[in-house]
Structures are given as structure tokens and as C-alpha cells.
Amino acid sequence: MIKDPRVMHLLEFSKKIHPRDLFPVRYEQAAILIEKDPFAFALAAVLDRGRKAEVIWTIPYYLQKHTGDLNPYFFASKSIEELEGIFRSLPEKPRYITDAPRTAKELSEIVVNEYNGDVTKIWENKSASHVKKTFQCIYGVGSGIASMIILLLERCFRVHFNDVDRRYMDVKPDVHIIRVFYRLGFISERNTKEALEAAQRFNPEYPGALDAPAWVIGRKWCTPFGPKCQSCPLDEVCPK
Ligand code: SF4
């Protein structure tokens, strides 16, 4: 089946995306922390709810500065109330400040109690379905975040899963993806359901492949006001 040119352009652009475009941060040290410390990556990923990406991916850095050492044993040993106090003292906080401590604690407890403190054992030599299931046991982590973690592990950390049925890997529609899909003419109403269905319809063998390119384009070019169409990678195929 011949693909829609808009989809072709998105997939082509996707090949050029740098991993750092997918976890934008406030400071260079925060990016280095995410790249070098898999626990920092996992912690930010499970907290990724309703807050700007720059804040979410910088939170492990803020936590490291506050605690001195970003360590799952530390988070597992603290009470929810103690962790809430820590989160509240950060310069920028997760959106759901009363939920985030429980999410961080549950991730840390799994890492400590089931994987001897090594977060990479959650995904090393495991199937994608197992990894998704593990993350979805954590408070506040739904299917969308768990799928995003699989995609990021593959894309940015070169973890290979051979059981991923990509037909069921969806986009995780946020404001950027919905805006780009709308302006591209993929959807006629700006909502999550339409965006999910559009990705499934336009790229049925792997809907989630449209996630990263649409998200990056939405942040860099297709901004809410004054989109930079002339320099946008989709300019020649976008009906605007
Ligand atoms: S060409 Fe313009 S409207 Fe279309 S996706 Fe790019 S920035 Fe958005």
C-alpha cells in the first residue's frame, strides 16, 4: 500500500531525530544524567504526566542535587510524606505533586526488592510485554507511558525487544502531537481519541512511529502561535 506523503515525510524526518530531542532538559548536566544513569531515565519517564517535557526530564537532576545521590535505595527507604516534602522543595515540580512521591517510591521499591538495585534489570533480556507490565504495576503509569518507555529504550538506549507487535504500539497524544495531526489534516477535531485513531489508520503497521516526529515538529516548528512553516520538514506536504 502506498503511504500518504505526509506519513512518508514524518517517517523520513524521524530518522534524523537526535535522542536528546526526545528528552529536552533545562540544563546540560540534566541531559548527561539521563543519558548516563538509567535510574534517572526511568524515574523521569514514570513521572511524565501533564507537565512540560523540559521539567519532567530535569526533575532527576533537581532530585540528585537535593539528595546528593540519585539512588533507588534512598527513595525506597523514605515515606511518601518525606518524599512529598522533597518534591515540594524542588525548583520545578511534577504536576501531580501528591501522586509523584508514590510513583517514585513504587519504582524504587521494585528496583530494590526485585532487581537488587539495578534498574536495567527491569528491561535487560526481557520481553517488551514483560517490561510494560512491570512499569504498569507502578502507581500512575498507564499503557501510554509504558509504551513510551519501550519506544525510548529502543530508540535512545539501544535496547532490543524482539516481541514488540508494532501494530499495537500507539502514539501518546499530547498537545504537540494533536496540534500537528490537526494542521496536517489527519484529524478534524483536536482530541486524543481522534489522534490515536488517525495514527492507526495512517500507519497501521506501526502507529507509534508517528509519535516522535510529530512531537518534535510540534515543539520546534509547529508551535501554537506563529508556526515556522517555511523551515518545517513537512512544509511541502502540509495543507496547513
Ligand atoms: S508546515 Fe506549518 S502547519 Fe504544517 S506541520 Fe509544519 S509548522 Fe505545522
PDB file of C-alpha atoms and ligand atoms in Angstrom:
ATOM      1  CA  MET A   1       0.000   0.000   0.000  1.00  0.00           C
ATOM      2  CA  ILE A   2       1.372   3.404  -0.978  1.00  0.00           C
ATOM      3  CA  LYS A   3       1.767   5.606   2.050  1.00  0.00           C
ATOM      4  CA  ASP A   4       0.360   9.074   2.353  1.00  0.00           C
ATOM      5  CA  PRO A   5       3.139  11.607   1.564  1.00  0.00           C
ATOM      6  CA  ARG A   6       2.584  13.288   4.937  1.00  0.00           C
ATOM      7  CA  VAL A   7       3.302   9.988   6.669  1.00  0.00           C
ATOM      8  CA  MET A   8       6.354   9.411   4.463  1.00  0.00           C
ATOM      9  CA  HIS A   9       7.730  12.814   5.434  1.00  0.00           C
ATOM     10  CA  LEU A  10       7.106  12.169   9.118  1.00  0.00           C
ATOM     11  CA  LEU A  11       8.872   8.799   8.941  1.00  0.00           C
ATOM     12  CA  GLU A  12      11.757  10.295   6.977  1.00  0.00           C
ATOM     13  CA  PHE A  13      12.166  13.081   9.499  1.00  0.00           C
ATOM     14  CA  SER A  14      12.050  10.532  12.298  1.00  0.00           C
ATOM     15  CA  LYS A  15      15.385   9.069  11.140  1.00  0.00           C
ATOM     16  CA  LYS A  16      17.075  12.411  11.790  1.00  0.00           C
ATOM     17  CA  ILE A  17      15.845  12.897  15.342  1.00  0.00           C
ATOM     18  CA  HIS A  18      18.571  13.029  17.959  1.00  0.00           C
ATOM     19  CA  PRO A  19      17.785  11.198  21.226  1.00  0.00           C
ATOM     20  CA  ARG A  20      18.185  14.458  23.128  1.00  0.00           C
ATOM     21  CA  ASP A  21      15.289  15.941  21.169  1.00  0.00           C
ATOM     22  CA  LEU A  22      13.098  13.354  22.895  1.00  0.00           C
ATOM     23  CA  PHE A  23      14.117  14.266  26.421  1.00  0.00           C
ATOM     24  CA  PRO A  24      14.594  18.026  26.438  1.00  0.00           C
ATOM     25  CA  VAL A  25      16.029  19.434  29.660  1.00  0.00           C
ATOM     26  CA  ARG A  26      16.768  22.748  31.339  1.00  0.00           C
ATOM     27  CA  TYR A  27      20.489  22.111  31.833  1.00  0.00           C
ATOM     28  CA  GLU A  28      23.225  20.199  30.065  1.00  0.00           C
ATOM     29  CA  GLN A  29      24.024  18.280  33.284  1.00  0.00           C
ATOM     30  CA  ALA A  30      20.426  17.086  33.398  1.00  0.00           C
ATOM     31  CA  ALA A  31      20.752  15.601  29.896  1.00  0.00           C
ATOM     32  CA  ILE A  32      24.023  13.905  30.818  1.00  0.00           C
ATOM     33  CA  LEU A  33      22.377  12.440  33.913  1.00  0.00           C
ATOM     34  CA  ILE A  34      19.519  10.957  31.852  1.00  0.00           C
ATOM     35  CA  GLU A  35      21.984   9.509  29.335  1.00  0.00           C
ATOM     36  CA  LYS A  36      24.344   8.024  31.916  1.00  0.00           C
ATOM     37  CA  ASP A  37      22.049   6.960  34.736  1.00  0.00           C
ATOM     38  CA  PRO A  38      19.283   4.515  33.752  1.00  0.00           C
ATOM     39  CA  PHE A  39      17.520   5.083  37.075  1.00  0.00           C
ATOM     40  CA  ALA A  40      17.292   8.810  36.258  1.00  0.00           C
ATOM     41  CA  PHE A  41      15.771   7.893  32.896  1.00  0.00           C
ATOM     42  CA  ALA A  42      13.225   5.519  34.456  1.00  0.00           C
ATOM     43  CA  LEU A  43      12.315   7.990  37.197  1.00  0.00           C
ATOM     44  CA  ALA A  44      11.639  10.830  34.764  1.00  0.00           C
ATOM     45  CA  ALA A  45       9.714   8.532  32.437  1.00  0.00           C
ATOM     46  CA  VAL A  46       7.296   7.299  35.110  1.00  0.00           C
ATOM     47  CA  LEU A  47       6.644  10.892  36.231  1.00  0.00           C
ATOM     48  CA  ASP A  48       5.814  12.057  32.704  1.00  0.00           C
ATOM     49  CA  ARG A  49       2.278  13.275  33.269  1.00  0.00           C
ATOM     50  CA  GLY A  50       0.781  16.640  32.409  1.00  0.00           C
ATOM     51  CA  ARG A  51       3.940  18.716  32.740  1.00  0.00           C
ATOM     52  CA  LYS A  52       6.279  20.278  30.212  1.00  0.00           C
ATOM     53  CA  ALA A  53       8.863  17.786  28.978  1.00  0.00           C
ATOM     54  CA  GLU A  54      11.720  20.104  29.989  1.00  0.00           C
ATOM     55  CA  VAL A  55      10.545  19.989  33.590  1.00  0.00           C
ATOM     56  CA  ILE A  56       9.979  16.243  33.710  1.00  0.00           C
ATOM     57  CA  TRP A  57      13.376  15.293  32.270  1.00  0.00           C
ATOM     58  CA  THR A  58      15.142  17.793  34.546  1.00  0.00           C
ATOM     59  CA  ILE A  59      13.496  16.522  37.745  1.00  0.00           C
ATOM     60  CA  PRO A  60      16.044  13.708  38.321  1.00  0.00           C
ATOM     61  CA  TYR A  61      18.771  16.362  38.189  1.00  0.00           C
ATOM     62  CA  TYR A  62      16.932  18.500  40.742  1.00  0.00           C
ATOM     63  CA  LEU A  63      16.444  15.424  42.927  1.00  0.00           C
ATOM     64  CA  GLN A  64      20.099  14.499  42.649  1.00  0.00           C
ATOM     65  CA  LYS A  65      21.118  17.984  43.711  1.00  0.00           C
ATOM     66  CA  HIS A  66      18.733  17.839  46.652  1.00  0.00           C
ATOM     67  CA  THR A  67      19.576  14.338  47.865  1.00  0.00           C
ATOM     68  CA  GLY A  68      23.246  14.269  46.862  1.00  0.00           C
ATOM     69  CA  ASP A  69      22.883  10.915  45.146  1.00  0.00           C
ATOM     70  CA  LEU A  70      20.112   9.694  42.893  1.00  0.00           C
ATOM     71  CA  ASN A  71      19.693   6.291  44.386  1.00  0.00           C
ATOM     72  CA  PRO A  72      16.722   3.893  44.377  1.00  0.00           C
ATOM     73  CA  TYR A  73      17.617   2.756  47.921  1.00  0.00           C
ATOM     74  CA  PHE A  74      17.160   6.318  49.131  1.00  0.00           C
ATOM     75  CA  PHE A  75      13.702   6.695  47.591  1.00  0.00           C
ATOM     76  CA  ALA A  76      12.594   3.225  48.669  1.00  0.00           C
ATOM     77  CA  SER A  77      13.564   3.952  52.280  1.00  0.00           C
ATOM     78  CA  LYS A  78      11.617   7.208  52.589  1.00  0.00           C
ATOM     79  CA  SER A  79       7.964   7.570  53.479  1.00  0.00           C
ATOM     80  CA  ILE A  80       5.522   9.066  50.987  1.00  0.00           C
ATOM     81  CA  GLU A  81       5.291  12.154  53.223  1.00  0.00           C
ATOM     82  CA  GLU A  82       9.064  12.577  53.308  1.00  0.00           C
ATOM     83  CA  LEU A  83       9.242  12.230  49.542  1.00  0.00           C
ATOM     84  CA  GLU A  84       6.437  14.732  49.091  1.00  0.00           C
ATOM     85  CA  GLY A  85       8.455  17.195  51.163  1.00  0.00           C
ATOM     86  CA  ILE A  86      11.431  16.647  48.851  1.00  0.00           C
ATOM     87  CA  PHE A  87       9.357  17.063  45.686  1.00  0.00           C
ATOM     88  CA  ARG A  88       7.772  20.235  47.071  1.00  0.00           C
ATOM     89  CA  SER A  89      11.199  21.745  47.708  1.00  0.00           C
ATOM     90  CA  LEU A  90      12.373  21.340  44.093  1.00  0.00           C
ATOM     91  CA  PRO A  91      12.677  24.462  41.912  1.00  0.00           C
ATOM     92  CA  GLU A  92      10.200  22.874  39.486  1.00  0.00           C
ATOM     93  CA  LYS A  93       7.784  20.133  40.439  1.00  0.00           C
ATOM     94  CA  PRO A  94       5.824  17.344  38.792  1.00  0.00           C
ATOM     95  CA  ARG A  95       2.249  18.357  38.049  1.00  0.00           C
ATOM     96  CA  TYR A  96       0.675  15.846  40.409  1.00  0.00           C
ATOM     97  CA  ILE A  97       2.695  16.643  43.482  1.00  0.00           C
ATOM     98  CA  THR A  98       0.804  14.274  45.778  1.00  0.00           C
ATOM     99  CA  ASP A  99       0.972  11.373  43.288  1.00  0.00           C
ATOM    100  CA  ALA A 100       4.609  11.739  42.212  1.00  0.00           C
ATOM    101  CA  PRO A 101       6.101  10.607  45.569  1.00  0.00           C
ATOM    102  CA  ARG A 102       4.139   7.360  45.463  1.00  0.00           C
ATOM    103  CA  THR A 103       5.153   6.766  41.835  1.00  0.00           C
ATOM    104  CA  ALA A 104       8.834   7.390  42.652  1.00  0.00           C
ATOM    105  CA  LYS A 105       8.670   5.189  45.740  1.00  0.00           C
ATOM    106  CA  GLU A 106       6.982   2.290  43.960  1.00  0.00           C
ATOM    107  CA  LEU A 107       9.509   2.371  41.108  1.00  0.00           C
ATOM    108  CA  SER A 108      12.352   2.428  43.642  1.00  0.00           C
ATOM    109  CA  GLU A 109      10.873  -0.433  45.675  1.00  0.00           C
ATOM    110  CA  ILE A 110      10.609  -2.598  42.562  1.00  0.00           C
ATOM    111  CA  VAL A 111      14.217  -1.794  41.633  1.00  0.00           C
ATOM    112  CA  VAL A 112      15.494  -2.504  45.146  1.00  0.00           C
ATOM    113  CA  ASN A 113      13.354  -5.501  46.078  1.00  0.00           C
ATOM    114  CA  GLU A 114      13.121  -7.296  42.758  1.00  0.00           C
ATOM    115  CA  TYR A 115      16.246  -6.229  40.860  1.00  0.00           C
ATOM    116  CA  ASN A 116      18.939  -5.745  43.524  1.00  0.00           C
ATOM    117  CA  GLY A 117      19.018  -2.013  42.965  1.00  0.00           C
ATOM    118  CA  ASP A 118      19.825  -2.295  39.243  1.00  0.00           C
ATOM    119  CA  VAL A 119      17.058  -0.671  37.214  1.00  0.00           C
ATOM    120  CA  THR A 120      18.422  -2.007  33.904  1.00  0.00           C
ATOM    121  CA  LYS A 121      17.421  -5.493  35.018  1.00  0.00           C
ATOM    122  CA  ILE A 122      13.808  -4.410  34.502  1.00  0.00           C
ATOM    123  CA  TRP A 123      14.427  -4.457  30.752  1.00  0.00           C
ATOM    124  CA  GLU A 124      17.641  -6.363  30.044  1.00  0.00           C
ATOM    125  CA  ASN A 125      16.880  -9.692  28.351  1.00  0.00           C
ATOM    126  CA  LYS A 126      13.184  -9.188  28.978  1.00  0.00           C
ATOM    127  CA  SER A 127      10.319  -9.084  26.538  1.00  0.00           C
ATOM    128  CA  ALA A 128       8.608  -5.783  25.817  1.00  0.00           C
ATOM    129  CA  SER A 129       5.341  -7.131  27.202  1.00  0.00           C
ATOM    130  CA  HIS A 130       7.096  -8.049  30.460  1.00  0.00           C
ATOM    131  CA  VAL A 131       8.682  -4.596  30.717  1.00  0.00           C
ATOM    132  CA  LYS A 132       5.372  -2.881  30.021  1.00  0.00           C
ATOM    133  CA  LYS A 133       3.686  -4.995  32.650  1.00  0.00           C
ATOM    134  CA  THR A 134       6.379  -4.160  35.214  1.00  0.00           C
ATOM    135  CA  PHE A 135       6.056  -0.429  34.642  1.00  0.00           C
ATOM    136  CA  GLN A 136       2.268  -0.566  34.627  1.00  0.00           C
ATOM    137  CA  CYS A 137       2.377  -2.012  38.154  1.00  0.00           C
ATOM    138  CA  ILE A 138       3.669   1.371  39.295  1.00  0.00           C
ATOM    139  CA  TYR A 139       1.115   3.851  40.557  1.00  0.00           C
ATOM    140  CA  GLY A 140       0.145   6.373  37.877  1.00  0.00           C
ATOM    141  CA  VAL A 141       1.819   4.542  34.988  1.00  0.00           C
ATOM    142  CA  GLY A 142      -0.658   3.603  32.284  1.00  0.00           C
ATOM    143  CA  SER A 143      -0.319   1.943  28.932  1.00  0.00           C
ATOM    144  CA  GLY A 144       0.688   5.202  27.187  1.00  0.00           C
ATOM    145  CA  ILE A 145       3.680   5.857  29.442  1.00  0.00           C
ATOM    146  CA  ALA A 146       4.699   2.189  29.401  1.00  0.00           C
ATOM    147  CA  SER A 147       4.666   2.168  25.578  1.00  0.00           C
ATOM    148  CA  MET A 148       6.645   5.409  25.518  1.00  0.00           C
ATOM    149  CA  ILE A 149       9.271   3.805  27.769  1.00  0.00           C
ATOM    150  CA  ILE A 150       9.607   0.868  25.365  1.00  0.00           C
ATOM    151  CA  LEU A 151       9.995   3.246  22.410  1.00  0.00           C
ATOM    152  CA  LEU A 152      12.595   5.367  24.228  1.00  0.00           C
ATOM    153  CA  LEU A 153      14.558   2.337  25.416  1.00  0.00           C
ATOM    154  CA  GLU A 154      14.767   1.087  21.838  1.00  0.00           C
ATOM    155  CA  ARG A 155      15.450   4.409  20.269  1.00  0.00           C
ATOM    156  CA  CYS A 156      17.747   6.122  22.767  1.00  0.00           C
ATOM    157  CA  PHE A 157      19.310   3.274  24.731  1.00  0.00           C
ATOM    158  CA  ARG A 158      19.582   0.646  22.012  1.00  0.00           C
ATOM    159  CA  VAL A 159      17.637  -1.962  23.943  1.00  0.00           C
ATOM    160  CA  HIS A 160      16.262  -4.522  21.523  1.00  0.00           C
ATOM    161  CA  PHE A 161      12.910  -6.194  22.054  1.00  0.00           C
ATOM    162  CA  ASN A 162      12.015  -8.919  19.615  1.00  0.00           C
ATOM    163  CA  ASP A 163       8.439  -9.421  20.760  1.00  0.00           C
ATOM    164  CA  VAL A 164       7.126  -5.936  20.036  1.00  0.00           C
ATOM    165  CA  ASP A 165       3.999  -6.170  17.942  1.00  0.00           C
ATOM    166  CA  ARG A 166       4.245  -2.710  16.470  1.00  0.00           C
ATOM    167  CA  ARG A 167       0.665  -2.732  15.245  1.00  0.00           C
ATOM    168  CA  TYR A 168      -0.330  -2.215  18.868  1.00  0.00           C
ATOM    169  CA  MET A 169       2.257   0.443  19.703  1.00  0.00           C
ATOM    170  CA  ASP A 170       0.250   3.656  19.696  1.00  0.00           C
ATOM    171  CA  VAL A 171       1.164   7.304  19.735  1.00  0.00           C
ATOM    172  CA  LYS A 172       0.890   9.016  23.120  1.00  0.00           C
ATOM    173  CA  PRO A 173      -1.129  12.037  22.010  1.00  0.00           C
ATOM    174  CA  ASP A 174      -0.249  15.235  23.818  1.00  0.00           C
ATOM    175  CA  VAL A 175      -0.850  18.844  22.767  1.00  0.00           C
ATOM    176  CA  HIS A 176       2.032  18.819  20.279  1.00  0.00           C
ATOM    177  CA  ILE A 177       1.000  15.646  18.503  1.00  0.00           C
ATOM    178  CA  ILE A 178      -2.660  16.647  18.399  1.00  0.00           C
ATOM    179  CA  ARG A 179      -1.779  20.097  17.008  1.00  0.00           C
ATOM    180  CA  VAL A 180       0.482  18.690  14.268  1.00  0.00           C
ATOM    181  CA  PHE A 181      -2.036  15.997  13.311  1.00  0.00           C
ATOM    182  CA  TYR A 182      -4.749  18.650  13.118  1.00  0.00           C
ATOM    183  CA  ARG A 183      -2.733  21.018  10.948  1.00  0.00           C
ATOM    184  CA  LEU A 184      -1.601  18.149   8.749  1.00  0.00           C
ATOM    185  CA  GLY A 185      -5.253  17.304   8.170  1.00  0.00           C
ATOM    186  CA  PHE A 186      -5.049  13.886   9.851  1.00  0.00           C
ATOM    187  CA  ILE A 187      -7.836  14.828  12.274  1.00  0.00           C
ATOM    188  CA  SER A 188     -10.770  17.222  12.147  1.00  0.00           C
ATOM    189  CA  GLU A 189     -11.162  17.610  15.904  1.00  0.00           C
ATOM    190  CA  ARG A 190      -8.387  18.160  18.381  1.00  0.00           C
ATOM    191  CA  ASN A 191      -8.693  15.290  20.796  1.00  0.00           C
ATOM    192  CA  THR A 192      -6.803  12.229  21.971  1.00  0.00           C
ATOM    193  CA  LYS A 193      -9.186   9.669  20.519  1.00  0.00           C
ATOM    194  CA  GLU A 194      -9.003  11.151  17.015  1.00  0.00           C
ATOM    195  CA  ALA A 195      -5.213  11.325  17.188  1.00  0.00           C
ATOM    196  CA  LEU A 196      -4.924   7.693  18.287  1.00  0.00           C
ATOM    197  CA  GLU A 197      -7.258   6.522  15.539  1.00  0.00           C
ATOM    198  CA  ALA A 198      -5.545   8.653  12.896  1.00  0.00           C
ATOM    199  CA  ALA A 199      -2.140   7.152  13.690  1.00  0.00           C
ATOM    200  CA  GLN A 200      -3.656   3.659  13.492  1.00  0.00           C
ATOM    201  CA  ARG A 201      -5.299   4.481  10.168  1.00  0.00           C
ATOM    202  CA  PHE A 202      -2.365   6.254   8.507  1.00  0.00           C
ATOM    203  CA  ASN A 203       0.397   3.910   9.668  1.00  0.00           C
ATOM    204  CA  PRO A 204      -1.368   0.694  10.691  1.00  0.00           C
ATOM    205  CA  GLU A 205       1.762  -1.460  10.848  1.00  0.00           C
ATOM    206  CA  TYR A 206       3.292   0.863  13.465  1.00  0.00           C
ATOM    207  CA  PRO A 207       1.153   3.815  14.641  1.00  0.00           C
ATOM    208  CA  GLY A 208       3.674   4.721  17.350  1.00  0.00           C
ATOM    209  CA  ALA A 209       6.312   5.503  14.708  1.00  0.00           C
ATOM    210  CA  LEU A 210       4.496   8.802  14.120  1.00  0.00           C
ATOM    211  CA  ASP A 211       4.833   9.817  17.750  1.00  0.00           C
ATOM    212  CA  ALA A 212       8.424  11.082  17.896  1.00  0.00           C
ATOM    213  CA  PRO A 213       8.463  13.007  14.590  1.00  0.00           C
ATOM    214  CA  ALA A 214       5.095  14.687  15.221  1.00  0.00           C
ATOM    215  CA  TRP A 215       6.112  15.549  18.791  1.00  0.00           C
ATOM    216  CA  VAL A 216       9.467  17.059  17.806  1.00  0.00           C
ATOM    217  CA  ILE A 217       7.941  19.001  14.898  1.00  0.00           C
ATOM    218  CA  GLY A 218       5.198  20.279  17.199  1.00  0.00           C
ATOM    219  CA  ARG A 219       7.766  21.595  19.655  1.00  0.00           C
ATOM    220  CA  LYS A 220      10.264  23.029  17.181  1.00  0.00           C
ATOM    221  CA  TRP A 221       8.263  24.284  14.211  1.00  0.00           C
ATOM    222  CA  CYS A 222       4.535  23.757  14.561  1.00  0.00           C
ATOM    223  CA  THR A 223       4.137  25.912  17.638  1.00  0.00           C
ATOM    224  CA  PRO A 224       0.667  27.036  18.827  1.00  0.00           C
ATOM    225  CA  PHE A 225       1.227  30.566  17.535  1.00  0.00           C
ATOM    226  CA  GLY A 226       3.327  31.578  14.549  1.00  0.00           C
ATOM    227  CA  PRO A 227       4.285  28.129  13.222  1.00  0.00           C
ATOM    228  CA  LYS A 228       7.563  28.221  11.304  1.00  0.00           C
ATOM    229  CA  CYS A 229       6.192  26.585   8.178  1.00  0.00           C
ATOM    230  CA  GLN A 230       8.929  27.717   5.816  1.00  0.00           C
ATOM    231  CA  SER A 231      11.604  25.798   7.672  1.00  0.00           C
ATOM    232  CA  CYS A 232       9.355  22.898   8.782  1.00  0.00           C
ATOM    233  CA  PRO A 233      10.307  19.464   7.395  1.00  0.00           C
ATOM    234  CA  LEU A 234       6.639  18.952   6.458  1.00  0.00           C
ATOM    235  CA  ASP A 235       6.177  22.222   4.585  1.00  0.00           C
ATOM    236  CA  GLU A 236       5.886  20.728   1.107  1.00  0.00           C
ATOM    237  CA  VAL A 237       3.197  18.204   2.094  1.00  0.00           C
ATOM    238  CA  CYS A 238       1.292  20.092   4.788  1.00  0.00           C
ATOM    239  CA  PRO A 239      -2.091  21.568   3.803  1.00  0.00           C
ATOM    240  CA  LYS A 240      -1.784  23.926   6.826  1.00  0.00           C
TER     241      LYS A 240
HETATM  242  S1  SF4 B   1       4.137  23.120   7.700  1.00  0.00           S
HETATM  243 FE1  SF4 B   1       3.455  24.575   9.275  1.00  0.00          FE
HETATM  244  S2  SF4 B   1       1.396  23.930   9.880  1.00  0.00           S
HETATM  245 FE2  SF4 B   1       2.361  22.228   8.761  1.00  0.00          FE
HETATM  246  S3  SF4 B   1       3.263  20.933  10.338  1.00  0.00           S
HETATM  247 FE3  SF4 B   1       4.861  22.328   9.660  1.00  0.00          FE
HETATM  248  S4  SF4 B   1       4.743  24.110  11.009  1.00  0.00           S
HETATM  249 FE4  SF4 B   1       2.845  22.932  11.250  1.00  0.00          FE
END
